[in-house]
Coordinates of N, CA and C and ligand atoms in Angstrom, one line a residue:
M22 N 17.8 14.1 -12.5 CA 19.4 15.0 -12.2 C 19.6 13.4 -11.6
I23 N 21.1 13.5 -11.9 CA 21.6 12.1 -11.7 C 22.2 12.1 -10.1
R24 N 21.8 11.1 -9.3 CA 22.0 11.3 -7.9 C 23.2 10.8 -7.4
T25 N 24.4 11.3 -6.6 CA 25.5 10.3 -6.5 C 25.0 9.1 -5.8
I26 N 25.4 7.5 -5.6 CA 24.9 6.6 -5.2 C 26.2 6.5 -4.0
I27 N 25.6 6.1 -2.7 CA 26.5 5.8 -1.9 C 27.2 4.5 -2.0
H28 N 28.3 4.3 -1.3 CA 28.6 2.9 -1.1 C 29.1 2.3 -0.2
Y29 N 28.7 1.2 0.1 CA 29.7 0.7 1.6 C 30.8 0.8 1.7
P30 N 30.7 1.0 2.7 CA 30.2 0.8 4.4 C 29.8 2.6 4.6
D31 N 29.4 3.0 4.2 CA 28.9 4.4 4.4 C 27.7 4.0 5.1
K32 N 27.4 4.5 6.3 CA 26.6 4.2 7.3 C 25.0 4.8 7.4
R33 N 24.9 5.8 6.0 CA 24.1 5.9 5.6 C 23.1 4.9 4.8
L34 N 24.0 3.7 4.5 CA 23.2 2.2 4.2 C 22.4 1.7 5.3
R35 N 22.5 2.1 6.5 CA 22.2 1.2 7.2 C 20.8 2.1 8.3
S36 N 20.5 3.0 7.7 CA 19.2 3.9 8.0 C 18.4 3.4 7.4
T37 N 17.4 3.4 8.2 CA 16.4 2.5 8.0 C 15.1 3.7 7.5
G38 N 14.1 3.4 6.3 CA 13.2 4.6 5.4 C 12.4 5.0 6.6
K39 N 12.1 6.3 6.9 CA 10.7 6.5 7.5 C 9.9 6.7 5.6
K40 N 7.9 5.8 6.8 CA 7.5 5.7 5.9 C 6.8 7.5 5.2
V41 N 6.6 7.5 3.7 CA 6.5 8.3 3.1 C 4.8 8.6 3.2
E42 N 4.7 10.2 3.3 CA 3.3 10.1 4.3 C 2.8 11.2 3.1
A43 N 3.6 12.3 2.0 CA 2.9 13.3 1.2 C 3.3 12.9 -0.4
F44 N 2.2 13.2 -0.9 CA 2.8 12.4 -2.5 C 2.9 13.6 -3.7
T45 N 4.1 14.5 -2.9 CA 4.2 15.8 -3.3 C 5.3 16.3 -5.1
P46 N 5.0 16.9 -5.4 CA 5.8 17.2 -6.7 C 7.0 17.0 -6.1
E47 N 7.7 17.3 -4.7 CA 9.4 17.1 -5.0 C 9.0 15.6 -4.8
L48 N 8.6 14.4 -4.1 CA 8.5 12.8 -3.9 C 8.7 13.1 -6.1
Q49 N 7.4 13.0 -6.5 CA 7.5 12.9 -7.9 C 9.1 12.9 -8.6
A50 N 10.2 14.2 -7.9 CA 11.3 15.0 -9.0 C 12.4 13.3 -8.1
L51 N 11.8 13.4 -6.7 CA 12.6 12.4 -6.5 C 12.7 11.1 -6.8
I52 N 11.7 10.4 -7.4 CA 11.4 9.2 -7.6 C 12.4 9.2 -9.6
N53 N 11.8 10.5 -10.1 CA 12.6 11.1 -10.9 C 13.6 10.9 -11.2
D54 N 14.9 10.7 -10.7 CA 16.2 11.4 -9.8 C 16.4 10.4 -10.0
M55 N 15.3 9.0 -8.9 CA 16.2 7.8 -8.8 C 16.0 7.2 -10.2
A56 N 15.3 7.1 -10.7 CA 15.2 6.5 -12.2 C 16.0 6.6 -12.9
E57 N 16.3 8.1 -13.2 CA 17.3 8.5 -13.6 C 18.7 8.0 -13.7
T58 N 18.4 8.1 -11.9 CA 20.7 7.6 -11.4 C 20.6 5.8 -11.8
M59 N 19.1 5.1 -11.6 CA 19.2 3.4 -11.8 C 19.7 3.2 -13.1
Y60 N 19.1 4.2 -14.3 CA 19.4 3.8 -15.5 C 20.9 4.0 -16.0
A61 N 21.2 5.1 -15.6 CA 22.8 5.5 -15.9 C 23.7 4.8 -15.6
A62 N 23.4 4.2 -14.3 CA 24.4 3.5 -13.3 C 25.1 2.5 -14.1
P63 N 24.3 1.1 -15.0 CA 23.1 0.8 -14.9 C 22.9 0.3 -13.8
G64 N 21.7 -0.1 -13.7 CA 21.1 -1.1 -12.3 C 20.1 -1.9 -12.5
V65 N 19.4 -3.0 -11.7 CA 18.1 -3.3 -12.3 C 17.1 -2.9 -10.6
G66 N 17.4 -2.1 -9.3 CA 16.9 -1.6 -8.8 C 18.0 -0.2 -7.8
L67 N 16.8 0.5 -7.6 CA 17.5 1.3 -6.8 C 17.0 1.9 -5.5
A68 N 17.4 2.0 -4.1 CA 16.9 2.2 -2.8 C 16.8 3.9 -2.4
A69 N 16.1 4.5 -1.7 CA 16.3 5.3 -1.8 C 17.3 6.1 -0.4
N70 N 17.7 5.5 0.4 CA 18.5 5.5 0.6 C 20.3 5.1 0.3
Q71 N 20.0 4.3 -0.9 CA 21.1 4.1 -1.7 C 21.7 5.8 -2.0
I72 N 20.9 6.9 -2.1 CA 21.1 8.3 -2.5 C 21.3 9.1 -1.8
G73 N 21.3 8.8 -0.2 CA 21.0 9.4 1.0 C 19.2 10.1 0.9
E74 N 18.5 9.4 0.9 CA 17.3 9.8 0.9 C 16.9 8.8 1.9
A75 N 15.9 8.4 3.0 CA 15.9 7.9 4.2 C 14.3 7.8 4.2
L76 N 14.4 7.6 2.4 CA 12.3 6.8 2.9 C 12.5 5.5 2.7
Q77 N 11.2 4.9 2.7 CA 10.7 3.6 2.6 C 10.4 3.7 1.0
L78 N 11.3 3.9 0.1 CA 10.8 4.3 -1.4 C 12.1 3.2 -2.2
F79 N 11.4 2.7 -3.1 CA 12.5 2.2 -4.3 C 12.4 1.9 -5.6
V80 N 12.7 2.0 -6.4 CA 12.3 2.0 -7.8 C 13.4 0.4 -8.4
V81 N 12.5 -0.5 -9.4 CA 13.1 -1.0 -10.2 C 12.4 -1.5 -11.9
D82 N 13.3 -2.2 -12.4 CA 12.8 -2.5 -13.6 C 14.0 -3.1 -14.0
V83 N 13.3 -4.5 -14.5 CA 14.3 -6.0 -14.5 C 13.8 -6.0 -16.3
A84 N 13.3 -5.3 -16.7 CA 13.1 -5.4 -18.3 C 14.5 -5.6 -18.6
D85 N 14.7 -6.8 -20.0 CA 15.8 -6.9 -20.6 C 16.5 -5.8 -21.5
E86 N 17.6 -5.6 -21.5 CA 18.0 -4.5 -22.9 C 17.0 -4.6 -23.9
N87 N 16.8 -5.4 -24.5 CA 16.2 -5.4 -25.8 C 14.0 -5.5 -25.7
E88 N 14.1 -5.1 -24.6 CA 12.7 -4.7 -23.8 C 12.2 -3.1 -23.8
P89 N 10.9 -3.4 -23.8 CA 10.6 -1.7 -23.4 C 10.9 -1.7 -21.6
S90 N 11.5 -0.3 -21.6 CA 11.3 -0.4 -20.2 C 10.1 -0.5 -19.3
D91 N 10.5 -0.7 -17.8 CA 9.0 -1.6 -17.2 C 9.7 -1.0 -15.8
L92 N 9.4 0.6 -15.6 CA 9.7 1.1 -14.3 C 8.7 0.9 -13.2
R93 N 9.3 0.1 -12.6 CA 8.4 0.1 -11.5 C 8.5 1.1 -9.5
V94 N 7.6 1.3 -9.5 CA 8.0 2.1 -8.1 C 7.2 1.3 -6.7
F95 N 7.9 1.5 -5.6 CA 7.7 1.0 -4.6 C 7.4 1.9 -3.0
I96 N 6.2 2.1 -2.9 CA 6.4 3.1 -1.8 C 5.7 2.9 -0.4
N97 N 6.3 2.5 0.7 CA 5.8 1.9 1.9 C 6.1 0.6 2.0
P98 N 6.4 -0.3 0.8 CA 6.0 -1.5 0.8 C 6.3 -2.8 1.8
Q99 N 5.7 -3.7 1.4 CA 5.8 -4.9 2.6 C 5.6 -6.1 1.6
I100 N 6.2 -6.7 3.0 CA 6.4 -8.3 1.4 C 5.7 -8.9 2.7
L101 N 3.9 -9.6 1.8 CA 2.9 -10.4 3.0 C 3.5 -11.6 3.1
E102 N 4.0 -12.1 1.8 CA 4.1 -13.8 1.4 C 5.4 -13.9 1.2
R103 N 6.4 -14.9 1.1 CA 7.6 -15.8 0.6 C 7.1 -17.0 0.5
S104 N 7.4 -17.8 -1.0 CA 7.3 -18.8 -0.9 C 8.9 -19.2 -1.5
G105 N 9.2 -21.0 -1.2 CA 9.9 -21.4 -2.3 C 11.8 -20.8 -1.8
K106 N 12.7 -21.7 -2.7 CA 13.7 -20.6 -2.8 C 14.4 -20.6 -3.9
V107 N 15.2 -19.8 -3.8 CA 16.7 -19.4 -4.7 C 17.7 -19.2 -4.7
I108 N 18.5 -19.0 -5.3 CA 20.3 -18.9 -4.9 C 20.3 -17.9 -6.3
W109 N 20.3 -16.9 -6.4 CA 20.3 -16.2 -7.5 C 21.4 -15.2 -7.0
K110 N 22.7 -14.8 -8.4 CA 24.0 -14.1 -8.5 C 24.0 -12.6 -7.9
E111 N 23.4 -11.7 -7.2 CA 23.1 -10.7 -6.8 C 24.1 -10.0 -6.9
G112 N 24.1 -8.1 -7.5 CA 24.9 -7.1 -7.5 C 24.1 -6.1 -6.8
C113 N 24.8 -5.1 -6.1 CA 23.7 -4.1 -6.0 C 25.1 -2.8 -6.3
L114 N 24.5 -1.4 -6.2 CA 24.7 -0.4 -6.8 C 25.6 0.0 -5.5
S115 N 25.6 -0.3 -4.6 CA 26.3 0.1 -3.3 C 27.8 -0.8 -2.9
F116 N 28.0 -1.6 -3.5 CA 28.6 -2.4 -3.7 C 29.3 -2.7 -5.1
P117 N 30.4 -2.0 -5.2 CA 30.9 -1.4 -7.1 C 31.2 -3.2 -6.9
G118 N 31.7 -4.4 -8.2 CA 32.6 -5.6 -8.5 C 32.0 -6.5 -7.5
V119 N 31.3 -6.1 -6.7 CA 30.9 -7.5 -5.7 C 29.6 -8.2 -6.7
Q120 N 29.9 -9.6 -7.1 CA 28.4 -10.1 -7.2 C 28.3 -11.3 -6.5
E121 N 27.5 -11.9 -5.9 CA 27.4 -13.0 -4.8 C 26.0 -13.8 -5.0
E122 N 26.3 -14.8 -4.9 CA 25.2 -15.8 -4.7 C 24.6 -15.8 -3.0
I123 N 22.9 -15.1 -3.2 CA 22.6 -15.2 -2.5 C 21.1 -15.9 -1.8
D124 N 20.9 -16.6 -1.0 CA 19.6 -17.0 -0.7 C 18.4 -16.4 -1.0
R125 N 17.4 -16.5 -1.2 CA 16.1 -15.8 -1.3 C 15.0 -16.7 -1.3
A126 N 13.6 -16.3 -1.3 CA 12.4 -16.9 -1.5 C 12.4 -16.7 -3.1
A127 N 11.7 -17.8 -3.8 CA 11.9 -17.8 -4.4 C 10.4 -16.9 -6.0
T128 N 9.2 -16.5 -4.8 CA 8.4 -15.8 -5.4 C 7.9 -15.6 -4.1
V129 N 7.9 -13.7 -4.2 CA 6.6 -12.7 -2.9 C 5.6 -12.0 -3.3
K130 N 5.1 -12.1 -2.3 CA 3.5 -11.1 -2.6 C 3.9 -9.7 -2.0
V131 N 4.1 -8.8 -2.4 CA 4.1 -7.7 -2.2 C 3.0 -6.7 -2.3
R132 N 3.1 -5.7 -1.3 CA 1.8 -4.8 -1.1 C 2.2 -3.6 -0.9
A133 N 2.2 -2.9 -1.9 CA 3.0 -0.9 -1.8 C 2.0 0.2 -2.3
Q134 N 2.6 1.2 -2.0 CA 2.2 2.2 -3.3 C 3.0 2.6 -4.4
D135 N 2.2 3.2 -5.7 CA 3.0 3.8 -6.2 C 2.9 5.0 -6.5
R136 N 3.3 6.1 -7.4 CA 3.9 7.3 -7.2 C 2.6 8.2 -7.1
E137 N 1.5 7.5 -7.3 CA 0.4 8.5 -6.5 C -0.3 8.5 -5.7
G138 N 0.4 7.3 -5.2 CA -0.5 6.9 -3.1 C -1.1 5.9 -3.6
K139 N -1.6 4.8 -4.6 CA -2.3 4.3 -4.6 C -2.0 3.0 -4.5
W140 N -2.6 2.2 -3.7 CA -2.2 0.9 -3.2 C -2.3 -0.6 -4.3
F141 N -1.1 -0.9 -3.7 CA -1.1 -2.6 -4.8 C -1.1 -3.4 -4.9
E142 N -0.8 -4.8 -5.1 CA -0.3 -5.8 -4.7 C 0.1 -6.3 -5.8
L143 N 1.0 -7.0 -5.6 CA 1.6 -7.7 -6.5 C 2.5 -9.6 -6.4
N144 N 2.2 -10.2 -7.0 CA 2.9 -11.3 -7.2 C 4.2 -11.8 -8.3
A145 N 4.9 -11.6 -7.3 CA 6.4 -11.1 -7.8 C 6.8 -12.9 -7.9
D146 N 8.1 -13.0 -9.3 CA 8.6 -14.8 -9.0 C 10.1 -13.8 -10.2
G147 N 10.7 -15.3 -9.9 CA 12.1 -14.2 -11.4 C 13.3 -13.4 -10.7
L148 N 13.9 -12.5 -11.5 CA 14.5 -11.9 -11.3 C 13.6 -10.7 -10.4
L149 N 12.3 -10.1 -10.3 CA 11.3 -9.0 -10.3 C 11.2 -9.3 -8.3
A150 N 11.2 -10.7 -8.6 CA 11.1 -11.3 -6.9 C 12.2 -11.0 -5.9
V151 N 13.5 -11.4 -6.3 CA 14.9 -11.0 -5.8 C 15.0 -9.5 -5.4
A152 N 14.1 -8.7 -6.4 CA 14.8 -7.5 -6.7 C 13.6 -6.7 -5.5
V153 N 12.6 -7.3 -5.5 CA 12.0 -6.8 -4.6 C 12.7 -7.0 -2.8
Q154 N 12.6 -7.7 -3.0 CA 13.5 -8.7 -1.5 C 14.6 -7.5 -1.1
H155 N 15.9 -7.6 -2.7 CA 17.1 -6.6 -2.0 C 16.4 -5.6 -1.8
E156 N 15.4 -4.8 -2.2 CA 15.6 -3.2 -2.2 C 14.7 -3.4 -1.0
C157 N 13.9 -4.4 0.0 CA 12.8 -4.1 0.5 C 14.2 -4.6 1.6
D158 N 14.9 -5.1 1.6 CA 15.9 -5.2 2.7 C 16.4 -3.5 2.8
H159 N 17.4 -3.1 1.9 CA 17.7 -1.9 2.0 C 17.0 -0.9 2.6
L160 N 15.8 -0.7 2.7 CA 14.7 0.4 3.3 C 14.8 0.3 4.6
E161 N 15.4 -1.5 5.2 CA 14.9 -1.8 6.4 C 16.8 -1.1 7.3
G162 N 17.8 -1.1 6.3 CA 18.8 -0.9 6.3 C 19.9 -2.7 6.5
V163 N 19.4 -2.9 5.8 CA 20.1 -4.7 5.4 C 20.5 -4.2 3.8
L164 N 21.9 -4.8 4.3 CA 22.7 -5.3 2.2 C 22.9 -6.7 2.4
M165 N 23.6 -6.6 1.0 CA 23.8 -8.0 0.4 C 24.6 -8.7 1.8
I166 N 25.5 -7.3 1.8 CA 26.8 -8.1 2.9 C 26.1 -9.4 4.4
D167 N 25.3 -8.6 4.6 CA 24.8 -9.4 5.9 C 23.8 -10.9 5.2
H168 N 23.8 -11.4 4.1 CA 23.6 -12.8 3.7 C 24.5 -13.3 3.3
M169 N 26.2 -12.8 3.3 CA 26.6 -13.8 3.3 C 27.0 -14.6 4.4
G170 N 28.0 -15.4 4.1 CA 28.4 -16.1 4.9 C 30.1 -16.0 5.7
A171 N 29.7 -16.3 6.3 CA 31.7 -15.1 7.4 C 33.1 -15.3 6.4
L172 N 32.9 -16.0 5.6 CA 34.7 -15.8 5.0 C 34.2 -14.7 3.7
K173 N 33.1 -14.7 3.4 CA 32.9 -14.3 1.8 C 32.6 -12.4 3.3
K174 N 31.6 -12.5 3.8 CA 31.5 -11.6 4.2 C 32.7 -10.2 4.5
R175 N 33.5 -11.1 5.5 CA 34.7 -11.0 6.2 C 35.6 -10.1 4.6
L176 N 35.8 -10.6 4.1 CA 36.3 -10.9 2.2 C 35.6 -9.3 1.6
T177 N 34.6 -9.5 1.7 CA 33.7 -8.0 0.7 C 34.2 -7.1 1.9
H178 N 33.8 -6.9 3.0 CA 34.0 -5.9 3.9 C 35.5 -4.7 3.4
R179 N 36.3 -5.9 3.8 CA 38.1 -5.5 3.4 C 38.0 -4.8 1.9
K180 N 37.5 -5.6 1.4 CA 37.8 -5.5 -0.3 C 37.1 -3.6 -0.8
M181 N 36.0 -3.6 0.1 CA 35.2 -2.1 0.1 C 35.6 -1.3 0.8
V182 N 36.2 -1.5 1.9 CA 36.7 -0.8 3.0 C 38.0 -0.2 1.6
K183 N 39.1 -0.9 1.5 CA 40.2 -0.9 0.8 C 40.0 0.1 -0.1
R184 N 38.8 0.0 -1.2 CA 38.5 0.5 -2.3 C 37.8 1.9 -1.5
S185 N 37.0 2.3 -0.5 CA 36.7 3.3 -0.2 C 38.1 4.4 0.3
V186 N 39.3 3.8 0.8 CA 39.7 4.5 1.2 C 40.9 4.6 0.3
E187 N 40.8 3.9 -1.0 CA 41.7 4.4 -2.1 C 40.8 6.0 -2.9
Q188 N 39.7 5.6 -2.8 CA 38.9 6.6 -3.7 C 38.9 8.3 -2.7
T189 N 38.9 7.9 -1.4 CA 39.5 9.1 -0.6 C 40.6 10.0 -1.3
S190 N 41.4 8.9 -1.0 CA 42.9 9.2 -0.8 C 43.2 9.9 -2.4
E191 N 42.1 9.6 -3.5 CA 42.5 10.0 -4.6 C 42.8 12.0 -5.2
Ligands
NI14 NI1 21.1 -3.1 -3.5

């Protein structure tokens, strides 16, 4: 089922996800919904609190359009190591129409559980490393706007508030 994606400045995006303790059929259904919602958007990543579920859970798929899908599920993730620096032009499904260059670590080592609850470690670089950092931020209530300089932050905030007011009055 495709869920509604919450847009900034909705306060639910600032919630910290709770640790996932039980790997239930309900959790599997939520993961399926998140994947379906991400692909429909389309986007390369989606965190649970972007659809109003404040849990330590996100999905990513960084495969190119012409490649087979590569869905990855991260539950209770923790970034263990960050190295190097990269500037990446990022977007976010909670900031429609916004693209901004953000400073990130070039590579990360992340530890997380998969959808069955099995722990894994992953070394990521390129877009996957950026996506993991972006989505891990979401789980702590941190958003791309928080990484912007003062002026860009103000402009983006204003643009998004205007957009949400216009949508409410439609
Ligand atoms: Ni995002």
